[in-house]
Short mmCIF file of C-alpha atoms and ligand atoms in Angstrom, two decimals:
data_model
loop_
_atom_site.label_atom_id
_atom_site.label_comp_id
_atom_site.label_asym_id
_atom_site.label_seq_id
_atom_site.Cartn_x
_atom_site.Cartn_y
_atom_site.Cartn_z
CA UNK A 1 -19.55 22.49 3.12
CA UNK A 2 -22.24 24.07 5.81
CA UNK A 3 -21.48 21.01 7.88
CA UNK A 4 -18.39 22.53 9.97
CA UNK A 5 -18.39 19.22 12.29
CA UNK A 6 -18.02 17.04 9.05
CA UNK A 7 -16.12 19.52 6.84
CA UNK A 8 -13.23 20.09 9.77
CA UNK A 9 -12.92 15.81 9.74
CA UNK A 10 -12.42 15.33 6.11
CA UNK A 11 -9.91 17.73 6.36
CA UNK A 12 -8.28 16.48 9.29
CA UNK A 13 -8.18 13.30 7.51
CA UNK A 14 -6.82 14.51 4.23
CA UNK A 15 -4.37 16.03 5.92
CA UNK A 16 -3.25 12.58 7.76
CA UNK A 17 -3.49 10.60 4.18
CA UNK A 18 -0.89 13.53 2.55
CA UNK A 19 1.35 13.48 5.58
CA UNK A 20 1.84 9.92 6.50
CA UNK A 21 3.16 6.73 4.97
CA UNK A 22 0.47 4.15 3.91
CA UNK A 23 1.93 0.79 4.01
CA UNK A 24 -1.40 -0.81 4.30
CA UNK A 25 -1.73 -2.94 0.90
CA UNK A 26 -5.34 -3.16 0.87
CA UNK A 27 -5.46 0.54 0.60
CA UNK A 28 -4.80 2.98 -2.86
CA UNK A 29 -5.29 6.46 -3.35
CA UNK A 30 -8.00 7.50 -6.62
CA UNK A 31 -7.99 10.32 -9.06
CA UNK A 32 -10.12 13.49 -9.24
CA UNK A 33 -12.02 11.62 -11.47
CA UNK A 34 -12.80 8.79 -9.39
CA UNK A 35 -13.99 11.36 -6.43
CA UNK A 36 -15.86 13.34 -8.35
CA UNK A 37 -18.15 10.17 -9.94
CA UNK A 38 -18.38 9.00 -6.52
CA UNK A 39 -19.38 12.36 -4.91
CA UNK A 40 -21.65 12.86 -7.89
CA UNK A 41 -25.69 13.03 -8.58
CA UNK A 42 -25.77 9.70 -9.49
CA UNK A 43 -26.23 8.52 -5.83
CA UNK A 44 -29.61 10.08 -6.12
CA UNK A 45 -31.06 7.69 -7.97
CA UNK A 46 -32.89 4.24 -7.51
CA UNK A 47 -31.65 1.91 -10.51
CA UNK A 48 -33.15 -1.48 -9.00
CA UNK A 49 -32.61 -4.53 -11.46
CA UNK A 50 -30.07 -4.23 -14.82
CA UNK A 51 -29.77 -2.33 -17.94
CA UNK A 52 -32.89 -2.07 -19.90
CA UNK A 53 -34.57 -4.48 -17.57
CA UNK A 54 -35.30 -1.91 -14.00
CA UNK A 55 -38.00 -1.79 -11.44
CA UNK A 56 -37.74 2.37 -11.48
CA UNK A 57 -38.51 5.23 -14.07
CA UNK A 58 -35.84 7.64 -15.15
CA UNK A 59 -32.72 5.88 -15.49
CA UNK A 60 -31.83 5.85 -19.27
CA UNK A 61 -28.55 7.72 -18.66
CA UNK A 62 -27.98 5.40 -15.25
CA UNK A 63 -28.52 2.24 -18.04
CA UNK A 64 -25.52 3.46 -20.14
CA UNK A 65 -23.18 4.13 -17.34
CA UNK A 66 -23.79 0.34 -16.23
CA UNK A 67 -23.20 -1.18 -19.95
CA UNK A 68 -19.99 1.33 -19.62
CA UNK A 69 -18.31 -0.20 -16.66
CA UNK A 70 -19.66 -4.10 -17.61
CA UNK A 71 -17.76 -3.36 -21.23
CA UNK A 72 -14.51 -1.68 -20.02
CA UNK A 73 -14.02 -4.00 -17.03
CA UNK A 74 -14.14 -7.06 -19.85
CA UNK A 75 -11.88 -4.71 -22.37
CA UNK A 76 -10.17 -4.45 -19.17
CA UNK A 77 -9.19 -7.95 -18.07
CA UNK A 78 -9.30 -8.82 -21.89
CA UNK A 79 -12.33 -11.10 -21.81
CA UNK A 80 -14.87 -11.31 -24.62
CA UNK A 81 -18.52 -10.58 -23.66
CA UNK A 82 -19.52 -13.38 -25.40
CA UNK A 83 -17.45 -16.03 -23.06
CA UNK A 84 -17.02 -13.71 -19.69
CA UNK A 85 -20.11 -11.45 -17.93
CA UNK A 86 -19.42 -9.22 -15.49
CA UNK A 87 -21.73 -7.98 -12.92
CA UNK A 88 -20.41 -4.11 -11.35
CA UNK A 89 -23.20 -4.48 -8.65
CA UNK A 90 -21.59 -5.50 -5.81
CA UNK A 91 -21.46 -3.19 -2.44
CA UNK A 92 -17.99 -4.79 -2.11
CA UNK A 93 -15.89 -7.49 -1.74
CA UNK A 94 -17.90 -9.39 1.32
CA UNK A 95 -21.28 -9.07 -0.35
CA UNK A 96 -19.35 -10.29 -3.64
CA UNK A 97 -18.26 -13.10 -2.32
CA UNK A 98 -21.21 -13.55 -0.62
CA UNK A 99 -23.11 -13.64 -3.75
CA UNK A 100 -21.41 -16.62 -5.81
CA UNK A 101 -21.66 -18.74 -2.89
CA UNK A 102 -25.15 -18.07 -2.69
CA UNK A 103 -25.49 -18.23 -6.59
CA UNK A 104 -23.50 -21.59 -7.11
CA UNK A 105 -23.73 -23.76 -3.51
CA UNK A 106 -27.11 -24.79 -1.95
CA UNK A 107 -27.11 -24.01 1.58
CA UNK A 108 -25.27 -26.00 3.92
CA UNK A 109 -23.25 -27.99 1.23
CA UNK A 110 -19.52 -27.64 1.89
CA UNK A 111 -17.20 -24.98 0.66
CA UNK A 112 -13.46 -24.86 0.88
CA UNK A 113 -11.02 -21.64 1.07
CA UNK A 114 -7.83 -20.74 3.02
CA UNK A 115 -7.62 -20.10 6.73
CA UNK A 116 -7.99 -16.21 8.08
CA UNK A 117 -4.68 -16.92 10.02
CA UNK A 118 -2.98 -18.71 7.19
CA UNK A 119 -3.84 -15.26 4.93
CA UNK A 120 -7.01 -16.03 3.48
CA UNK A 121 -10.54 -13.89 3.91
CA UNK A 122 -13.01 -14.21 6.70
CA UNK A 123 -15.45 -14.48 3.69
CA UNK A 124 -13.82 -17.29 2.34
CA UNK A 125 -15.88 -19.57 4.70
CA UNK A 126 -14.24 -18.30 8.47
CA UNK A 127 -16.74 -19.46 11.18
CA UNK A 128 -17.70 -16.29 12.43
CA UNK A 129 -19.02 -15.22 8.47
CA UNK A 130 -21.76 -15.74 7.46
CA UNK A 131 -20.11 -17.89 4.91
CA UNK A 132 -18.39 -20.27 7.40
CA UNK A 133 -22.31 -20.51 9.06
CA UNK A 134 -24.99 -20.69 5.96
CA UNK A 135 -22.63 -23.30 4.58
CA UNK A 136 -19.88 -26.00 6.19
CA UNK A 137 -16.79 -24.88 5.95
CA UNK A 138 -13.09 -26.53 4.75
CA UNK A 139 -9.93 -24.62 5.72
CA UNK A 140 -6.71 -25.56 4.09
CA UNK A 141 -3.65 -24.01 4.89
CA UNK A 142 -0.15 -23.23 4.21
CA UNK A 143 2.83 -24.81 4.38
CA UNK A 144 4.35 -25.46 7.68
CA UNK A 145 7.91 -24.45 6.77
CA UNK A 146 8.18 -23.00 3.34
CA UNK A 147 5.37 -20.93 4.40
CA UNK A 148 4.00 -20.93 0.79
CA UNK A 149 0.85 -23.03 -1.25
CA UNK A 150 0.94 -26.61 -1.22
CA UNK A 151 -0.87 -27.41 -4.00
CA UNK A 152 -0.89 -31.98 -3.32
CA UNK A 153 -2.11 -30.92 0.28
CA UNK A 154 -4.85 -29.08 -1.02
CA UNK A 155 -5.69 -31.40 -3.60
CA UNK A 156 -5.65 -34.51 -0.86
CA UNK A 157 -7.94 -32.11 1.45
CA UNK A 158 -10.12 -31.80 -1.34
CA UNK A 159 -10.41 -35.26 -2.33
CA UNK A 160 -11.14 -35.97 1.20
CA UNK A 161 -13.88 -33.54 1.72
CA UNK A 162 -15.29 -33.36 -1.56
CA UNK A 163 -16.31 -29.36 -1.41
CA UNK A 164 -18.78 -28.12 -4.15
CA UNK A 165 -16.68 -24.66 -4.36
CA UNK A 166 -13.27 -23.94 -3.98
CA UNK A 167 -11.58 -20.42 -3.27
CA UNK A 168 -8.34 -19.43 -4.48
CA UNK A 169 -6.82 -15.70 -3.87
CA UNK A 170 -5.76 -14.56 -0.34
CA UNK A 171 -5.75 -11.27 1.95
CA UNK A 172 -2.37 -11.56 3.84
CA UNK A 173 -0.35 -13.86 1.02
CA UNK A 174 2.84 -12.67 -0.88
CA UNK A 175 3.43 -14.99 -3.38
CA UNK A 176 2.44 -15.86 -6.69
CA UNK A 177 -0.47 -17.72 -7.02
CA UNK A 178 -0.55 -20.93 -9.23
CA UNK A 179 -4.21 -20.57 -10.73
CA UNK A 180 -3.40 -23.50 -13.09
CA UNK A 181 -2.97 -25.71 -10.60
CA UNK A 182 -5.77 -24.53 -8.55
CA UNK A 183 -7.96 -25.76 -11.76
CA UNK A 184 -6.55 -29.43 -11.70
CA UNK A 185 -7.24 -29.62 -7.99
CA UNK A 186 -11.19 -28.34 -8.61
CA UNK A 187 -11.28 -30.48 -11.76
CA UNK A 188 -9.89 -33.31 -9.73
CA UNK A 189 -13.27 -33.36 -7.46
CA UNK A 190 -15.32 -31.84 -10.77
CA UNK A 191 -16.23 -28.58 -8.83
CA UNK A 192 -16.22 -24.91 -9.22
CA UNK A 193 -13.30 -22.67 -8.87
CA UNK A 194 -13.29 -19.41 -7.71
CA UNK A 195 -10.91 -16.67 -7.46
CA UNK A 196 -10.75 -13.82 -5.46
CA UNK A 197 -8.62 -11.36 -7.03
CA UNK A 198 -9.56 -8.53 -4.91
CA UNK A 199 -5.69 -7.77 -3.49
CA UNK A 200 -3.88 -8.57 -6.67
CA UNK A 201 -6.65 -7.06 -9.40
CA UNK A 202 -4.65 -4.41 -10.11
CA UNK A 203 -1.29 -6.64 -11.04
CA UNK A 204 -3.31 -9.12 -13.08
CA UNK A 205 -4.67 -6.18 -14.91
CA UNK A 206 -1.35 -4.48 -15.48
CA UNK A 207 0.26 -7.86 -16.29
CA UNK A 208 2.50 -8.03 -13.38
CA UNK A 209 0.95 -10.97 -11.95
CA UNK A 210 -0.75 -13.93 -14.09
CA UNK A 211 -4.34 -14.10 -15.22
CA UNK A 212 -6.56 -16.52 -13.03
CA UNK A 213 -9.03 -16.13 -16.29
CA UNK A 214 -7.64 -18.63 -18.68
CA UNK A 215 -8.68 -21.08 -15.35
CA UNK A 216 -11.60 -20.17 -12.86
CA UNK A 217 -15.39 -20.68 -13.42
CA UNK A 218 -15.74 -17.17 -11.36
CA UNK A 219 -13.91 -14.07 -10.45
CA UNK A 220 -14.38 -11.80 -7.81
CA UNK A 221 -12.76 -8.60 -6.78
CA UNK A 222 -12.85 -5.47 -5.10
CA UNK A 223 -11.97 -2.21 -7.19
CA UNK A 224 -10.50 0.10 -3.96
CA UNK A 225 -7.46 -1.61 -3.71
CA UNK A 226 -4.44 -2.22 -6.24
CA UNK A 227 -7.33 -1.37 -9.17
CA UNK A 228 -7.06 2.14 -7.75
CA UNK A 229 -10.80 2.34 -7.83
CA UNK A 230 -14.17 3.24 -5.82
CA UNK A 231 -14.77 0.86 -2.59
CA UNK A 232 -16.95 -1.25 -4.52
CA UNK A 233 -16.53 -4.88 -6.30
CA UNK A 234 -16.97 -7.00 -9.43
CA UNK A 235 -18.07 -10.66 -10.16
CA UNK A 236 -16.97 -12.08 -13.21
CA UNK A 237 -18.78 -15.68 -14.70
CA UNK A 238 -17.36 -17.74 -16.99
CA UNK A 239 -19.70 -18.22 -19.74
CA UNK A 240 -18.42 -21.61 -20.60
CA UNK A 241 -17.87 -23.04 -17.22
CA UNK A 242 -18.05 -26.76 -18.10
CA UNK A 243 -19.05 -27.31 -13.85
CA UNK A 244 -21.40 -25.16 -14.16
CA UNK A 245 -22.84 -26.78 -17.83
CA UNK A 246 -22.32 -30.20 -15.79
CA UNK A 247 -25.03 -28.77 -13.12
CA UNK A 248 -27.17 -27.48 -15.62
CA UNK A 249 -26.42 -23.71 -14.53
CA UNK A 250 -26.46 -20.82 -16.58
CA UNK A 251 -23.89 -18.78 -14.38
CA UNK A 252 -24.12 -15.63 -15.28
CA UNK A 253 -27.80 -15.33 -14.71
CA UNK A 254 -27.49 -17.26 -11.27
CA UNK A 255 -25.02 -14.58 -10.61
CA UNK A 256 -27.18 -11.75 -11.42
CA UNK A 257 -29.79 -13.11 -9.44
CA UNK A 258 -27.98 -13.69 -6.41
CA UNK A 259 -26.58 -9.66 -6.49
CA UNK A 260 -30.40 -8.81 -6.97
CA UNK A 261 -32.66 -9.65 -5.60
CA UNK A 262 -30.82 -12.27 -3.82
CA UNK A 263 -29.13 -10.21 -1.65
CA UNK A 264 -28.81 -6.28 -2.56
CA UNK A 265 -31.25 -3.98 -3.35
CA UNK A 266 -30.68 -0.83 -5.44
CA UNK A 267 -27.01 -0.45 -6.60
CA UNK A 268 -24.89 2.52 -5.97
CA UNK A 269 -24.76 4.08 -9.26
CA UNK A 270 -22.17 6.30 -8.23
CA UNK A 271 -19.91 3.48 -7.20
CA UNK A 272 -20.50 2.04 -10.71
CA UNK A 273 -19.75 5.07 -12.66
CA UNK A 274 -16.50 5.63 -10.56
CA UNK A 275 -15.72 1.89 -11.57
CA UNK A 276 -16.38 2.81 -15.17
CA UNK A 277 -13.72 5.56 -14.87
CA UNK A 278 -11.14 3.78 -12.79
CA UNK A 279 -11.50 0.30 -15.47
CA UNK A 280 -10.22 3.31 -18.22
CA UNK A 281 -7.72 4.23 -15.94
CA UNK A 282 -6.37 1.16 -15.57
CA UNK A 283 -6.56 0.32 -19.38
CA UNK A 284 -3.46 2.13 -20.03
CA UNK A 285 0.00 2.06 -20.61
CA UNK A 286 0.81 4.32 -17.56
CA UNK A 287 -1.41 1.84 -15.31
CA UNK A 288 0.78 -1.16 -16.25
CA UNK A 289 3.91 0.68 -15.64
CA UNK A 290 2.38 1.59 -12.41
CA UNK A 291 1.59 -2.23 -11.83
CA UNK A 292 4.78 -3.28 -12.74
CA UNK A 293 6.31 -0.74 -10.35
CA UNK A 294 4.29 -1.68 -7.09
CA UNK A 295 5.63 -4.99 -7.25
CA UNK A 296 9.14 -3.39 -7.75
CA UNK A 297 8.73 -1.50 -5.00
CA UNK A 298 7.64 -4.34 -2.48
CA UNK A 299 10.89 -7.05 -3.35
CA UNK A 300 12.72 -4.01 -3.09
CA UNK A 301 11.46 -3.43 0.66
CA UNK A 302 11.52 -6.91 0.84
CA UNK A 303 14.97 -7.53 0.19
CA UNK A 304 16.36 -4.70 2.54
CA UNK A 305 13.92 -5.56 5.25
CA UNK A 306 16.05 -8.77 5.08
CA UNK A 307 19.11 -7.02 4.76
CA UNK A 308 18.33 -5.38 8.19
CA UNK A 309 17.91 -8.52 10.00
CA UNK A 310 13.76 -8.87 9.36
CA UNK A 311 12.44 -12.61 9.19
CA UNK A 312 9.65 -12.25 6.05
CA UNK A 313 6.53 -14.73 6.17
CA UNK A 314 8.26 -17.41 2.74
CA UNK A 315 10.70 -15.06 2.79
CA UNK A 316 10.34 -12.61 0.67
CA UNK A 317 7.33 -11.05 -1.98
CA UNK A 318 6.18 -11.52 -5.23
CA UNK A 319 3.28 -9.23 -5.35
CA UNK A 320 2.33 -6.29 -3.43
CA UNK A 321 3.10 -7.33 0.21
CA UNK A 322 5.06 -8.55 2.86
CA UNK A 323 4.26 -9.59 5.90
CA UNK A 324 7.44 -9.12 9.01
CA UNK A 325 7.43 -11.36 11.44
CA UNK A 326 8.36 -8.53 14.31
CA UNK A 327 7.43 -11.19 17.30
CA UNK A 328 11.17 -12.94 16.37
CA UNK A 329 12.65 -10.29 17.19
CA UNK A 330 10.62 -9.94 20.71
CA UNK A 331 7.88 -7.21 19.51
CA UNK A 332 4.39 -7.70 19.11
CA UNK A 333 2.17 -6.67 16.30
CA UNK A 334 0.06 -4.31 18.06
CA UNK A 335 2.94 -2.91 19.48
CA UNK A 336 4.77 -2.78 16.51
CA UNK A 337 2.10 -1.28 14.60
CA UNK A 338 1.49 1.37 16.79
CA UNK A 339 5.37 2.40 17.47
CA UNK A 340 4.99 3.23 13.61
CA UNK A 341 2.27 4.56 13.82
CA UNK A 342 3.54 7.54 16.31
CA UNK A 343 6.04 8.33 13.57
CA UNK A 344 3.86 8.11 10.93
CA UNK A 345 4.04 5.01 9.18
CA UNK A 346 0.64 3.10 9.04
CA UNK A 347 1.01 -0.34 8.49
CA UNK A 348 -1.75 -3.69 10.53
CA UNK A 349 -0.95 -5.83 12.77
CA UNK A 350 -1.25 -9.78 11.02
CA UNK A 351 -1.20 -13.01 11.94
CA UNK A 352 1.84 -15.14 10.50
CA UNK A 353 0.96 -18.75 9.06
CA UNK A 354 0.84 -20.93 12.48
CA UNK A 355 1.28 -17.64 14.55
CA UNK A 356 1.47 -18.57 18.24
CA UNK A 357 -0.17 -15.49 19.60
CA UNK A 358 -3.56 -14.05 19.52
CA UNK A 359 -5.33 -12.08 16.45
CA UNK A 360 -5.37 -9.28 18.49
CA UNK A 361 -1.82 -9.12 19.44
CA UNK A 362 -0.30 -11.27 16.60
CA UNK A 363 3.68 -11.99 15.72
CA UNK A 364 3.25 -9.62 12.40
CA UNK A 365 2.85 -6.58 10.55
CA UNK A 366 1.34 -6.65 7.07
CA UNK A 367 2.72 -4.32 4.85
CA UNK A 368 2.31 -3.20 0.86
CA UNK A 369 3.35 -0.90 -1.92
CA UNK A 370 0.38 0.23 -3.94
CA UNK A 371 0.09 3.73 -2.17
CA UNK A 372 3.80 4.31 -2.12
CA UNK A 373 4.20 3.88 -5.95
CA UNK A 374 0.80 5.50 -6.67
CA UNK A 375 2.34 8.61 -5.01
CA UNK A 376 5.37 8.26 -7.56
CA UNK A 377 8.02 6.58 -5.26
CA UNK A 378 10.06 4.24 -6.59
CA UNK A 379 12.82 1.32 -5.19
CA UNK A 380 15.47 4.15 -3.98
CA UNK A 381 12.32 5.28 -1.24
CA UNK A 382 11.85 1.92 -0.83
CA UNK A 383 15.13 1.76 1.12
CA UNK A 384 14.98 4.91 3.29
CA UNK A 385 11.38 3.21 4.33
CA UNK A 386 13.10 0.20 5.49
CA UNK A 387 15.64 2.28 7.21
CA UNK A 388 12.80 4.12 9.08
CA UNK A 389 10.90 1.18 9.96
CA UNK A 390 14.02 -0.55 11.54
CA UNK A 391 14.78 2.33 13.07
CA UNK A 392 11.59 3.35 14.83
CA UNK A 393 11.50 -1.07 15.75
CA UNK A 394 15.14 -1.81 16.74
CA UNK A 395 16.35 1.51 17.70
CA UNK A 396 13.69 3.08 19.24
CA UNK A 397 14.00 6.09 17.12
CA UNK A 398 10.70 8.73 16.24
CA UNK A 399 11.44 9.41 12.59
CA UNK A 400 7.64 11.55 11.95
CA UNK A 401 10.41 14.50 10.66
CA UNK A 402 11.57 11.93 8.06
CA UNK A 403 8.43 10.52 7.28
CA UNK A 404 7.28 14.41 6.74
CA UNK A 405 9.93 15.11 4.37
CA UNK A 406 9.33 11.91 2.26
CA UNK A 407 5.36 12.66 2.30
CA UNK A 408 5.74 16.45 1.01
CA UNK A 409 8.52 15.33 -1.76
CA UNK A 410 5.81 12.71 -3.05
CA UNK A 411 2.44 14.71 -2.51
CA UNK A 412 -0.84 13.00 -3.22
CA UNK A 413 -1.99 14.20 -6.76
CA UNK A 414 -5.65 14.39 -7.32
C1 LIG B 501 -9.29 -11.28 -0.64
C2 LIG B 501 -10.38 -10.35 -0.14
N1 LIG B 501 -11.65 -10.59 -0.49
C3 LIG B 501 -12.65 -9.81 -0.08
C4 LIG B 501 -12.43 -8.72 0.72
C5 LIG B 501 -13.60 -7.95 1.23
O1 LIG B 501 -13.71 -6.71 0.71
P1 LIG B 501 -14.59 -5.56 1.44
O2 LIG B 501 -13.79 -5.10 2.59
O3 LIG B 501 -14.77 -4.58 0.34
O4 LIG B 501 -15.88 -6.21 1.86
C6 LIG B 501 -11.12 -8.40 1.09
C7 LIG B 501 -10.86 -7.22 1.93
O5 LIG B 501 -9.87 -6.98 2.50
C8 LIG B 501 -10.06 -9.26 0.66
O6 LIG B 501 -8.80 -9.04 1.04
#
């Protein structure tokens, strides 16, 4: 690279991603193949509008990359093009979700997702996004002492409020969702569901958690986290949506129209061929092992994270994280986040469900497996990183020459 400045910071960061331990579970590591789509030519190019139908010359090889990742991301998440579309546009997740509501709710009709400090997404309605101020906003939340989904509260909230559009799928939530029931409650008021897979993509793909397909009008989902793709997202419409029939809708084109020109402008072709080659990826027998494994991996943290004393958010994990609840044992997230940090063990700060302190200094840490198992370790790790973690918390111990020596057996393979 001729740019030293820049050159000497990617570096200095690929250096910190090989030698410390990413517990974040929003984050993954990608292939060569992945970086090199991403880093290639493609982001050269203006590709305004869809496949066979764009606003710019010159893009027959940009069409075919498009149809590419629209076809494997249905072969994918088994769907048949003929009852599921998929649109590969998306900048991300936010813009994503951004996008059905603007496809499938007038303006200022009433949606209905979980809380931010419950676990859910600031985009699914919070009042300081833009989805929690173009339209009026719901919040239900999570049970007070199980500290898990309950489904009759959310069904009486919803029969109260009468939302057009309810969100299932959660940032900070480590059980198993019920999609099933999620469908009664939205056929119960005759509205839309919507699922935002983005944490737990890469588990429903891999078949370690269950499909919300068989149930939601939409899916949405970012591809950078367990999907092990580009930072980019996917919508998915149901085809046969009987809400959307009922409101005379064809979804997939309102869709399509809300990504463009509704609210993007030309898509990042590179992001969409690195999506093409991280849905093949993920097609595979090696990608479901690996699903199967990160889930492993986090009820194995889980359970000796209990077996050290820690107080889990429902009390354990079903999926791909776990959330501590350090404050009961008289830390604070921030604190405890950055006393791991100094050893080398990256993990956020959280709120807990009904968390007494502030979002800025809340009662947990979040923490997941997806990088851990991506970088080949398995449940026996997941025990020495419990040990480390409790020791760094509730012994005070630095444990970076530990971390070190568990970071160069598993290197980062690209
Ligand atoms: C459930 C969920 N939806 C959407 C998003 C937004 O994704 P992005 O950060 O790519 O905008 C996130 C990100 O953490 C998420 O957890």
């Amino acid at each position: 690279m001729k740019d030293k400045k820049i050159e000497k910071l990617i570096k200095l960061e690929q250096k910190r991603q090989r030698e410390t331990l990413t517990l974040i579970p929003s984050e993954n590591l990608v292939s060569g193949d992945v970086l090199e789509a991403l880093g290639s030519e493609l982001t050269n190019k203006y590709a305004e509008g869809y496949p066979r139908a764009r606003y710019y010359g010159g893009n027959q090889y940009i069409d075919e990359i498009e149809e590419e990742a629209r076809a494997r991301a249905l072969k994918l998440f088994k769907l048949q093009p003929k009852k599921w579309s998929v649109n590969v546009q998306p900048y991300s997740g936010s813009p994503a979700n951004l996008a059905v509501l603007l496809a499938l709710v007038p303006l200022g009709e009433k949606i209905m997702g979980m809380r931010l400090d419950m676990g859910g997404h600031l985009t699914h309605g919070h009042k300081v996004s833009l989805t929690g101020k173009a339209w009026t906003s719901v919040q239900y939340d999570i049970d007070r002492k199980t500290e898990v989904l309950d489904y009759s509260q959310i069904l009486e909230l919803a029969k109260k409020e009468m939302p057009k559009l309810i969100i299932a799928g959660f940032t900070a939530y480590p059980r198993t969702i019920d999609f099933k029931k999620f469908r009664e409650i939205a056929d119960a008021v005759g509205v839309y569901l919507m699922v935002d897979i983005s944490h737990i993509a890469g588990l429903v793909a891999g078949g370690a958690h269950p499909s919300p397909f068989p149930w939601a009008d939409v899916v949405t989902t970012t591809t950078h986290k367990t999907l092990r793709g580009p930072r980019s997202a996917m919508i998915f419409a149901n085809r046969e949506s009987k809400i959307a029939a009922a409101n005379n809708v064809d979804i997939a084109k309102a869709i399509d129209k809300a990504v463009f020109p509704g609210l993007q402008g030309g898509p990042h072709m590179n992001q969409v061929a690195a999506i093409a080659v991280a849905m093949k990826e993920a097609d595979s027998p090696k990608f479901k092992k690996y699903a199967l494994q990160v889930v492993k991996n986090s009820k194995a943290l889980a359970a000796e994270l209990i077996g050290s004393g820690w107080r889990l958010v429902s009390g354990g994990s079903d999926n791909h994280l776990i959330l501590i609840d350090v404050a009961e044992k008289g830390i604070g997230g921030k604190e405890a986040s950055e006393r791991l940090e100094k050893s080398g063990i990256i993990a956020n700060k959280n709120t807990i469900p009904y968390d007494p302190r502030t979002p800025v200094d809340p009662s947990g840490i979040r923490l997941g497996t997806p990088t851990l198992t991506t970088r080949g370790m398995k449940e026996k790790e997941m025990k020495i990183v419990a040990k480390l973690i409790t020791d760094v918390l509730l012994k005070n111990k630095n444990v970076s020459r530990e971390v070190l020596k568990l970071c160069k057996k598993f290197p980062i393979k690209i």
